[in-house]
Tab-separated table of C-alpha atoms and ligand atoms in Angstrom:
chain	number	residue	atom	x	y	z
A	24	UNK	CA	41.237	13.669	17.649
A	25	UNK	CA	40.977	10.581	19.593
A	26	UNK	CA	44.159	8.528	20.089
A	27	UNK	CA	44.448	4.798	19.107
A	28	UNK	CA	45.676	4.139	23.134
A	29	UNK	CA	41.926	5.877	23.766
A	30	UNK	CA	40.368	3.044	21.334
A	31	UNK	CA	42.897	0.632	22.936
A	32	UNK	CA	41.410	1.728	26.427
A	33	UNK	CA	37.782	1.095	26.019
A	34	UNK	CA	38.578	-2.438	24.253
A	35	UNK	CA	38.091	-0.764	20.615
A	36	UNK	CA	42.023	-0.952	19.740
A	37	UNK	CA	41.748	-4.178	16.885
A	38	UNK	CA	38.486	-2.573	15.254
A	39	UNK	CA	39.714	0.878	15.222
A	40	UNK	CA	42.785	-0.996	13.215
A	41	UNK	CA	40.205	-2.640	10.831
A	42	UNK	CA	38.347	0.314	10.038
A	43	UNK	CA	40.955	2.239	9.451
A	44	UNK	CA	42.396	-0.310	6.342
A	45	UNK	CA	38.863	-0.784	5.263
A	46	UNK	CA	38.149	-4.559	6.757
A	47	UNK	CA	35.250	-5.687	7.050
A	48	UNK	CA	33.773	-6.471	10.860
A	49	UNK	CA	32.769	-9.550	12.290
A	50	UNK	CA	29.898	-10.158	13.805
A	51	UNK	CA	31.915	-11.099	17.193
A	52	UNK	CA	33.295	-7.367	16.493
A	53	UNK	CA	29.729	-6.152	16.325
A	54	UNK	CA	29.429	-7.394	19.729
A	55	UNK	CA	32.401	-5.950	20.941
A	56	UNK	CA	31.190	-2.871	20.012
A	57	UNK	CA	27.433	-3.273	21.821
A	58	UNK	CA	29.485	-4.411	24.713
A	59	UNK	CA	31.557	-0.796	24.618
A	60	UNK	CA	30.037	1.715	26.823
A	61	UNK	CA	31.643	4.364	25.676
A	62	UNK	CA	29.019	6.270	23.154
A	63	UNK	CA	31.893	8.482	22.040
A	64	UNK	CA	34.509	6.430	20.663
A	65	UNK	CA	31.641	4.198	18.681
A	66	UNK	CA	30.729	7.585	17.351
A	67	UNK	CA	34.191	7.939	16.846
A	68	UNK	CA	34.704	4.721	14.964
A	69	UNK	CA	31.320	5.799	12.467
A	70	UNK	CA	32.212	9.589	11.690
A	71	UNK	CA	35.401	7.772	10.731
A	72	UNK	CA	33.299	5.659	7.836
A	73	UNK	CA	30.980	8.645	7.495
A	74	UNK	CA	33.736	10.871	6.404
A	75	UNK	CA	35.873	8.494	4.588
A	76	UNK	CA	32.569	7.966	1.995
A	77	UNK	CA	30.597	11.236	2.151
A	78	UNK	CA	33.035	13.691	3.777
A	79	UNK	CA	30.821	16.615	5.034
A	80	UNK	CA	28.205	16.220	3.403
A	81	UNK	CA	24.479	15.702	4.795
A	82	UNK	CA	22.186	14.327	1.638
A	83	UNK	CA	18.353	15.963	1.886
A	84	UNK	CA	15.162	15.251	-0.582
A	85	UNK	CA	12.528	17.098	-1.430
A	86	UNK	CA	9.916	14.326	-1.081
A	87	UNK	CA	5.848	13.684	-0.443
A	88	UNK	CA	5.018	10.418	1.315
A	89	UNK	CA	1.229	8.874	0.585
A	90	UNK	CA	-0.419	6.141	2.509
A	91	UNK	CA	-3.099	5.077	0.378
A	92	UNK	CA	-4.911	2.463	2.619
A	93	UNK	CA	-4.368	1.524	6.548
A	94	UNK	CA	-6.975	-1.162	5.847
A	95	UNK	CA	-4.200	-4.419	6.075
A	96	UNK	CA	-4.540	-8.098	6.955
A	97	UNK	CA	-1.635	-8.615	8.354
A	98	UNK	CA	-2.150	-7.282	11.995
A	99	UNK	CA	1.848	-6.761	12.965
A	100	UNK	CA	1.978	-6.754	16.821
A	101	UNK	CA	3.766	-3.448	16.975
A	102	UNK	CA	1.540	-1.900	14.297
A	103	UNK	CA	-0.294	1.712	15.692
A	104	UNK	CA	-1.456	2.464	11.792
A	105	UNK	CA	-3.230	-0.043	10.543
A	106	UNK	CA	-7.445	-1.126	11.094
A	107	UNK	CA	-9.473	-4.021	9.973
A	108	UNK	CA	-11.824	-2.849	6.840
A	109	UNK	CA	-14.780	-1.042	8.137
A	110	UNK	CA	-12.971	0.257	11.527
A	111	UNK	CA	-13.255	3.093	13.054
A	112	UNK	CA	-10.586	5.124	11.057
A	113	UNK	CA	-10.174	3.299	8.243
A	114	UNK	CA	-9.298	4.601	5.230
A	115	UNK	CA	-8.503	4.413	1.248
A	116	UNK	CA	-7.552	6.694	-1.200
A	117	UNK	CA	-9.116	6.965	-4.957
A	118	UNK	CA	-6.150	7.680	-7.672
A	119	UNK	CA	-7.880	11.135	-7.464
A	120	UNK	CA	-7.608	11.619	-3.889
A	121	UNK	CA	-3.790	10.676	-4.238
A	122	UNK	CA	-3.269	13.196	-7.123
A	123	UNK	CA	-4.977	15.986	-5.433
A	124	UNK	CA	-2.559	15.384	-2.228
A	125	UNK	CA	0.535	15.590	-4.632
A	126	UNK	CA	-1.400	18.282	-6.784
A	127	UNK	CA	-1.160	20.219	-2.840
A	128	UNK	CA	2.176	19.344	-1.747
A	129	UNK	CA	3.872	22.685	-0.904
A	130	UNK	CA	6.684	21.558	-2.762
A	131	UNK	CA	7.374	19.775	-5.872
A	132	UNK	CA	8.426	16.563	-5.337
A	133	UNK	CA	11.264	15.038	-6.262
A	134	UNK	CA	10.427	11.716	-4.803
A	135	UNK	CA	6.790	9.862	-4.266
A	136	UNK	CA	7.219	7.371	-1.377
A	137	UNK	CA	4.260	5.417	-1.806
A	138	UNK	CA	3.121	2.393	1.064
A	139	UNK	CA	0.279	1.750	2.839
A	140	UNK	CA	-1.539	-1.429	4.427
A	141	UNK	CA	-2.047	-5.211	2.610
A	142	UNK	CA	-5.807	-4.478	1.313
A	143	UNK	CA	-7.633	-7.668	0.404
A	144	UNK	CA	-8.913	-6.314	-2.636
A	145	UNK	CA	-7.050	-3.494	-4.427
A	146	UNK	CA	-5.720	-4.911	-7.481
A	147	UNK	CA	-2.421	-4.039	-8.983
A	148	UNK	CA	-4.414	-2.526	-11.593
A	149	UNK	CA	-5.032	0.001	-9.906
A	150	UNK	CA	-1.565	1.003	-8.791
A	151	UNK	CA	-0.933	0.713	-12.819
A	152	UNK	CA	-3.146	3.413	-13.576
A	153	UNK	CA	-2.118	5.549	-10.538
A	154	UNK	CA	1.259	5.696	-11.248
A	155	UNK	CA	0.596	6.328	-14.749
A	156	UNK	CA	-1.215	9.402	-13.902
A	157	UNK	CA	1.488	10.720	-11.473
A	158	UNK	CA	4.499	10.228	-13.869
A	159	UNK	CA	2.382	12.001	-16.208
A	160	UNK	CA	1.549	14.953	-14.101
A	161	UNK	CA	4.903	14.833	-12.285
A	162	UNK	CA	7.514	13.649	-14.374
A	163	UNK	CA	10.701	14.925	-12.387
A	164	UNK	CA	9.729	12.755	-9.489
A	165	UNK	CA	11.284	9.460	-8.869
A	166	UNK	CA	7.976	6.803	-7.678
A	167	UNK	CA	9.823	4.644	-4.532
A	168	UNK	CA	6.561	2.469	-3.962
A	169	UNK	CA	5.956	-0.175	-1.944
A	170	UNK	CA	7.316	-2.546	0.412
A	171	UNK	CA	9.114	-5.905	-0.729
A	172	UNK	CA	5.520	-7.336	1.840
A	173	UNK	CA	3.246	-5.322	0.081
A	174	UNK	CA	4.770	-6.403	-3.793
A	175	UNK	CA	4.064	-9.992	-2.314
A	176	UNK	CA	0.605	-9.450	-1.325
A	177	UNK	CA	0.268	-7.813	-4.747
A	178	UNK	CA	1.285	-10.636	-6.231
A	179	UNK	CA	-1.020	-13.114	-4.461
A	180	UNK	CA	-3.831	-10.820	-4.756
A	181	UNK	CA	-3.296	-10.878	-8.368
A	182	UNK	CA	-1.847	-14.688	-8.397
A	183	UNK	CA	1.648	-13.728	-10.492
A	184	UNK	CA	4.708	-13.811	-9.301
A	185	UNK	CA	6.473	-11.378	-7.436
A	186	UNK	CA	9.178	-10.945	-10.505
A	187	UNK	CA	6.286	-10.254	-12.913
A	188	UNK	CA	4.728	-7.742	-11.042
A	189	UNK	CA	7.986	-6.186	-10.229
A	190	UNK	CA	8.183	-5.997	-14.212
A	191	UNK	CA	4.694	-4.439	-14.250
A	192	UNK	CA	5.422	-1.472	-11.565
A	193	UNK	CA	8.326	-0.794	-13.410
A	194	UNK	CA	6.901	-0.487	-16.823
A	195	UNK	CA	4.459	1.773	-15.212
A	196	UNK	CA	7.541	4.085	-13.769
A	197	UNK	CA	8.465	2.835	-10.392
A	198	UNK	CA	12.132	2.919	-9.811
A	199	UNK	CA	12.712	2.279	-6.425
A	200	UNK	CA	11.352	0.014	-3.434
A	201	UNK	CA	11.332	1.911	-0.013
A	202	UNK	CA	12.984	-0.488	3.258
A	203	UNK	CA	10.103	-1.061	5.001
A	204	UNK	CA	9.006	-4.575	6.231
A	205	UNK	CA	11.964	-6.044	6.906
A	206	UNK	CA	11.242	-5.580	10.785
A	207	UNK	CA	13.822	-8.557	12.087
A	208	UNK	CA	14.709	-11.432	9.860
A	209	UNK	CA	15.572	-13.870	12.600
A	210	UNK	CA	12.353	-16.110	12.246
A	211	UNK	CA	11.019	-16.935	16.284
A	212	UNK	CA	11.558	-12.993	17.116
A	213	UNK	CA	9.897	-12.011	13.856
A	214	UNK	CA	6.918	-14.530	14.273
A	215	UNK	CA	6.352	-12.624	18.055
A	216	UNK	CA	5.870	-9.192	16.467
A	217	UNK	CA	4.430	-9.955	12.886
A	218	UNK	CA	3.601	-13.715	12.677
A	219	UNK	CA	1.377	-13.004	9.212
A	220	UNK	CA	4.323	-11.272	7.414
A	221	UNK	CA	6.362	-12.694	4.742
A	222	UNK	CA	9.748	-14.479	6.286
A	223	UNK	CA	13.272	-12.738	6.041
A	224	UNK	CA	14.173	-15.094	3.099
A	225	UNK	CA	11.439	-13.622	0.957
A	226	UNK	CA	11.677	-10.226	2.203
A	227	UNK	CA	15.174	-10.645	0.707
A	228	UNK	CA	14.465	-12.541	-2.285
A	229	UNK	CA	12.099	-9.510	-3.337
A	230	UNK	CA	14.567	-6.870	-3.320
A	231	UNK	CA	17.096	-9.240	-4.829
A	232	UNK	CA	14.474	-9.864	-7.794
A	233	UNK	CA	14.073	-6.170	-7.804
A	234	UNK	CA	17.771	-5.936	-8.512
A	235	UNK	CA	17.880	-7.818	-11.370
A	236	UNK	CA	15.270	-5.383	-12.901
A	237	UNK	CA	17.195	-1.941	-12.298
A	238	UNK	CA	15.632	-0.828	-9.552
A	239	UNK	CA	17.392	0.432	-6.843
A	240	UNK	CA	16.117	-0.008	-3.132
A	241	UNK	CA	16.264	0.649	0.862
A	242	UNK	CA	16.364	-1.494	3.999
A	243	UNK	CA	15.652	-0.825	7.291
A	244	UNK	CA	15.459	-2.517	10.902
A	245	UNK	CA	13.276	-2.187	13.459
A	246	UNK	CA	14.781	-2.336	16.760
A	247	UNK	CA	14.088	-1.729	20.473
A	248	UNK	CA	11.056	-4.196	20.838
A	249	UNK	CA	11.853	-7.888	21.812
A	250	UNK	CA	14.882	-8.072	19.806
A	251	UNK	CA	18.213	-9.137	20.730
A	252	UNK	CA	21.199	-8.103	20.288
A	253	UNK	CA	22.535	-11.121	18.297
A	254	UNK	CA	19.328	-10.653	16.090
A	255	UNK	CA	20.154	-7.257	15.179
A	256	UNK	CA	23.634	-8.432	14.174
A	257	UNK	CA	22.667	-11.426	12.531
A	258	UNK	CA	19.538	-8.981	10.432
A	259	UNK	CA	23.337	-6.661	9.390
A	260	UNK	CA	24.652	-9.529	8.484
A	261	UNK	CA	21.842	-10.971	6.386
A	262	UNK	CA	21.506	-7.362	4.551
A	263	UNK	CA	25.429	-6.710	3.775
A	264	UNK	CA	25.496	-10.780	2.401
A	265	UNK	CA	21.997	-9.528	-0.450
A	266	UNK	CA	24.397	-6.531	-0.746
A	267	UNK	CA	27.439	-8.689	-2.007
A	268	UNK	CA	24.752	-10.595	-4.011
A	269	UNK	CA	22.639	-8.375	-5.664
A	270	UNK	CA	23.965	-4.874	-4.803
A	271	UNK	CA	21.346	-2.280	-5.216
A	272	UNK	CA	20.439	-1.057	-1.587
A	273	UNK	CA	21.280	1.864	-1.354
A	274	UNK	CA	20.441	3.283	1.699
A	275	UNK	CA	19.732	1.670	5.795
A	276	UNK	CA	16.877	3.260	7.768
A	277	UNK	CA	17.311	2.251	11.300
A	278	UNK	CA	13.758	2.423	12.876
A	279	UNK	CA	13.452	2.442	16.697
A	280	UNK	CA	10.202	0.665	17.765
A	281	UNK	CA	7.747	3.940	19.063
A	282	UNK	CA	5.445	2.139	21.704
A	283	UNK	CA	2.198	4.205	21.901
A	284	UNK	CA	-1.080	2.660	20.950
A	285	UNK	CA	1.172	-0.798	19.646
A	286	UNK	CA	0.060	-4.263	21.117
A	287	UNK	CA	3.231	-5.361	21.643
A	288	UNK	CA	4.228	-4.661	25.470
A	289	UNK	CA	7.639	-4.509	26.244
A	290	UNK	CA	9.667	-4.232	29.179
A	291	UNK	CA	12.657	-1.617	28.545
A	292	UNK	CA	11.788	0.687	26.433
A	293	UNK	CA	14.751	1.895	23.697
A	294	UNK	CA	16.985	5.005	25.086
A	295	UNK	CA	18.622	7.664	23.557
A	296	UNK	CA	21.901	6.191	23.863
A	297	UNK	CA	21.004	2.662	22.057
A	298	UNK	CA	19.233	4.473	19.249
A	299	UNK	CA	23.039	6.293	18.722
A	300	UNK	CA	24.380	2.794	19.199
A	301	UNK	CA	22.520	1.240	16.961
A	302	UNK	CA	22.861	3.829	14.205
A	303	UNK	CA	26.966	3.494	14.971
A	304	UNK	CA	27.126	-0.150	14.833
A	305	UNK	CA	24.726	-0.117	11.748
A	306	UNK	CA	27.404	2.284	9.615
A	307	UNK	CA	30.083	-0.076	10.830
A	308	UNK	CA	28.914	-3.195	10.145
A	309	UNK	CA	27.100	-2.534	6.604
A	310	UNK	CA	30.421	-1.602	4.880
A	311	UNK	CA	28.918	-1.978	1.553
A	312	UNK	CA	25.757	-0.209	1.574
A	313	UNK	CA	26.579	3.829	0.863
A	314	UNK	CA	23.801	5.851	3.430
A	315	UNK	CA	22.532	5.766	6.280
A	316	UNK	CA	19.061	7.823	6.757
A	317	UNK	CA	18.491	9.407	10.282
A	318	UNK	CA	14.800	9.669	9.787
A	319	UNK	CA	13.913	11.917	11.862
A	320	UNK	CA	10.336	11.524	11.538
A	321	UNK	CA	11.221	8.298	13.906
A	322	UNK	CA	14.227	9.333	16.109
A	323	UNK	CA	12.857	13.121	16.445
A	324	UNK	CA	14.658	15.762	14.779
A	325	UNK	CA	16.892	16.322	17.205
A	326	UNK	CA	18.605	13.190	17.649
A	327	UNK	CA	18.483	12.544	14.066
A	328	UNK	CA	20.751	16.003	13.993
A	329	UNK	CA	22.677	14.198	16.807
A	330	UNK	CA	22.815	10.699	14.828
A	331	UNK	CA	24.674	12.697	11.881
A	332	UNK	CA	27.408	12.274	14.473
A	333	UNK	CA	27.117	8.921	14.543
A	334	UNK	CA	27.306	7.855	10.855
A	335	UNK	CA	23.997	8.644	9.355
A	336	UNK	CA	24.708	11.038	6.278
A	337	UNK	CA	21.013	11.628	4.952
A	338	UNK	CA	18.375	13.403	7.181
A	339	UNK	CA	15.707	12.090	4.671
A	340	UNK	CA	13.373	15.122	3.596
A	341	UNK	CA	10.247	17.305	3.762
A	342	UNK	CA	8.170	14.207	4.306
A	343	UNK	CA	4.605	16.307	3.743
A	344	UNK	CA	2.656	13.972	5.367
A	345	UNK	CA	3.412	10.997	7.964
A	346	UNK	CA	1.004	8.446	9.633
A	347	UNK	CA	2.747	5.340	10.855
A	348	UNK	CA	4.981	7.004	13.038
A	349	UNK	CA	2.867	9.580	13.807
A	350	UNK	CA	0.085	7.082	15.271
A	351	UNK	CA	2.797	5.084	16.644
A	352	UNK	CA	3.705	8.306	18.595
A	353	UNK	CA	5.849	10.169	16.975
A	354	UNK	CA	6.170	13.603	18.092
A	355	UNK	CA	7.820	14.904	14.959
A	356	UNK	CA	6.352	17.826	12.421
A	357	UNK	CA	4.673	16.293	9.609
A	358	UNK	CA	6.640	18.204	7.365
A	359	UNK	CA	10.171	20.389	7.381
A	360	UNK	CA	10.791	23.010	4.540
A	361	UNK	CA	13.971	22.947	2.479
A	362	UNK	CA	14.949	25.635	4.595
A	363	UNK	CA	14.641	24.309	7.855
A	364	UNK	CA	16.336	21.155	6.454
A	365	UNK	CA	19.072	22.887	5.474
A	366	UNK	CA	19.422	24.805	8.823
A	367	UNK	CA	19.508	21.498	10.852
A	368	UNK	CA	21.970	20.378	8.883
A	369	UNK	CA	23.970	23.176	8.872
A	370	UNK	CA	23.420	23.479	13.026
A	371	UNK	CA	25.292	20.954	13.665
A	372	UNK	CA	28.384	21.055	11.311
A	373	UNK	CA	27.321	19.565	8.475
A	374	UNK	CA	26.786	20.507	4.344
A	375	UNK	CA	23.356	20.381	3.505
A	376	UNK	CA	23.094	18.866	-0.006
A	377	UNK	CA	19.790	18.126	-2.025
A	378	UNK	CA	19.492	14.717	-3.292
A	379	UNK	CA	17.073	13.093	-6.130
A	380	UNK	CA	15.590	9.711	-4.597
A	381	UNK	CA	18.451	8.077	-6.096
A	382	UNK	CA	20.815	10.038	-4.409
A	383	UNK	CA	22.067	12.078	-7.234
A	384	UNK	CA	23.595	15.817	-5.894
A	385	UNK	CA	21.041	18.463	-7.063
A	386	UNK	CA	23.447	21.376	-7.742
B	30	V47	O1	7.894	-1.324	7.724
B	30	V47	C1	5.766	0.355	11.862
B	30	V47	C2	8.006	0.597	10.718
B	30	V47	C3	8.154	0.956	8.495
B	30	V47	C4	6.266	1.186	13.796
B	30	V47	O2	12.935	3.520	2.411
B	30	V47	C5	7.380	1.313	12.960
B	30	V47	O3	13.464	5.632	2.474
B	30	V47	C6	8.552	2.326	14.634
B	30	V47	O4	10.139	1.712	6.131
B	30	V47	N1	7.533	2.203	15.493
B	30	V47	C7	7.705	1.880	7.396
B	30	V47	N2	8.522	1.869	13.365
B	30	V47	C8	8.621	3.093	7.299
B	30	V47	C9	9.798	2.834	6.402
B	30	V47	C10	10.540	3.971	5.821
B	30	V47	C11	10.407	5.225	6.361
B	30	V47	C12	11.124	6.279	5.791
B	30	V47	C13	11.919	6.094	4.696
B	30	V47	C14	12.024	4.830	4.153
B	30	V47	C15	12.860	4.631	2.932
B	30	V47	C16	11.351	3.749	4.716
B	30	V47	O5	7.861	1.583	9.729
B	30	V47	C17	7.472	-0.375	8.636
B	30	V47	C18	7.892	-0.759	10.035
B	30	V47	O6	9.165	-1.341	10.041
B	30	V47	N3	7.035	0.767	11.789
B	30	V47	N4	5.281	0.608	13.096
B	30	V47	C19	6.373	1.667	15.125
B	30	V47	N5	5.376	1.545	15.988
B	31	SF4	FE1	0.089	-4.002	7.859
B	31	SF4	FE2	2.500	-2.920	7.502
B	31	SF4	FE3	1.120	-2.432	9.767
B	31	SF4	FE4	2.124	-4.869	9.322
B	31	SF4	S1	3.333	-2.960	9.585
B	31	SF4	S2	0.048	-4.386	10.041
B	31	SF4	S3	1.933	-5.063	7.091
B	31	SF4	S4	0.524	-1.811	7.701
């Protein structure tokens, strides 16, 4: 057990008093605690929250991701998946094509994560009568499908409102939105790495709109590319104030920027130690928001088992099938077993405990 003169020592002393009585941290205190060089006690400082809301517990799901298109307009800077219609390696999936890869999956899932590029032409029609056909075939599994950017493009592709076809995913079984898109909210950075993506304010208004309806959805941040510090504060900030609004995230992916085959060149690539950071700072400063997913698809399985340490609580799941990570990079398996899941989690102290995409305990 650390002492409080340890905290007091590394200049931790008045937020180790806060999140011990539950207050929430400034953003000034967010900067203390990037300032801090010592990885341990901000681990300390998370495990603390960790604990306090999820004990020892380490939340799992038995889930199949499809990409259905790469083909996207948008052309994000840091982007390694996605091609121009008729590239080289372009491709879309047919609703069959989709329900053969789920008809394959080597386990059933309990959650479809379903994203994939802005297409210029698919209509939301044809998302209508996919997911019809998978919550007919596959009833136990939750649909999390698409992106708060990709329901906009929907919507303008169509020309209805994002609200309306929110309404129309959901009467079609979609329950949840996955995080993705929300990249950095703080509008110069985010117009350097994806100046065609829809602002912060709408990425926010989506999932707040999304709220209203019942679902329940993610967030993320991507971090480590031209970033600062104050912008990664300021994007906590942003997502713990919809939180207080709204209140139906329910889980914070942080996503460290992989570099390979991305146009955007940066200088200092992200290390070990401010992925852990990051993650740390992330449990502290969204007080409101219950998990924290160490995806390891991103951070590589072992420092995702490492980031469980640091205030993550959900190692995500058995994935099946991954492509913008894994063309951005990642060095990851494309899919873990329940097994192996459960092994990591147990490796490194933990209580492995399956989760439905909601995060309702499987017994
Ligand atoms: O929006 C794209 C990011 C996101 C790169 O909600 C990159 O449970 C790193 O959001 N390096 C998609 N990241 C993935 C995502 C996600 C993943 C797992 C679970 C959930 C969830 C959400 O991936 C994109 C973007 O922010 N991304 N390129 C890259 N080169
Ligand atoms: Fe398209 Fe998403 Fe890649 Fe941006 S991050 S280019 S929206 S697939």
């Amino acid at each position: 057990m650390i002492s409080k003169k340890y905290f007091d020592n590394v200049g931790l002393g008045s937020i180790l008093e806060k999140v011990l009585a539950g207050d929430r941290l400034s953003i000034e205190d967010g900067h203390t605690l990037y300032d801090c060089a010592d990885l341990t006690a901000l681990g300390a400082l998370a495990s603390i929250v960790r604990r306090r809301m999820h004990g020892n517990k380490t939340f799992y799901v038995l889930n199949r991701h499809i990409n259905y298109t790469n083909i996207c307009i948008n052309g994000c800077k840091f982007c390694a998946y996605a091609r121009e219609r008729g590239e080289e390696g372009s491709f879309q999936l047919s609703k069959e094509d989709i329900l053969e890869k789920l008809r394959s999956a080597p386990v059933a899932p309990r959650e479809i994560h379903v994203v994939g590029g802005c297409h210029p032409d698919i209509p939301l029609s044809f998302f209508e009568d996919t997911f019809t056909a998978i919550k007919k075939e596959f009833p136990q599994a939750t649909l999390k499908c698409f992106t708060a950017v990709e329901i906009a493009h929907l919507a303008k592709i169509d020309g209805i409102s994002t609200i309306e076809t929110l309404e129309r995913l959901r009467a079609v079984g979609v329950e949840m939105l996955p995080g993705g898109g929300a990249e950095i909210f703080e509008p110069e950075t985010r117009n350097k790495i994806c100046p065609k993506k829809i602002d912060g304010d709408s990425w926010l208004k989506i999932h707040g709109e999304a709220h209203s309806l019942g679902y329940t959805t993610n967030c993320t941040m991507l971090f480590g590319h031209v970033e600062s510090i104050e912008n990664r504060l300021d994007h906590l900030d942003q997502l713990r104030k919809q939180q207080d609004a709204t209140g139906g995230f329910n889980c914070f992916i942080p996503l460290p920027f992989l570099t390979e085959n991305s146009k955007l060149k940066i200088d200092n690539p992200l290390t070990g130690i401010d992925e852990l950071k990051t993650i740390a700072i992330s449990r502290l400063m969204l007080d409101n928001i219950p998990h924290i997913k160490a995806y390891w698809v991103m951070l590589t399985v072992k420092q995702a088992q490492v980031a469980l340490h640091y205030g993550a609580d959900d190692f995500d799941g058995t994935v099946v099938e991954e492509k913008i990570g894994h063309m951005a990079g990642a060095t990851s398996e494309q899919v873990l077993g329940r097994k192996e899941l459960e092994e990591m989690i147990i490796g490194c102290g933990f209580t492995p405990v399956e989760r439905d995409a909601a995060f309702n305990e499987i017994s």
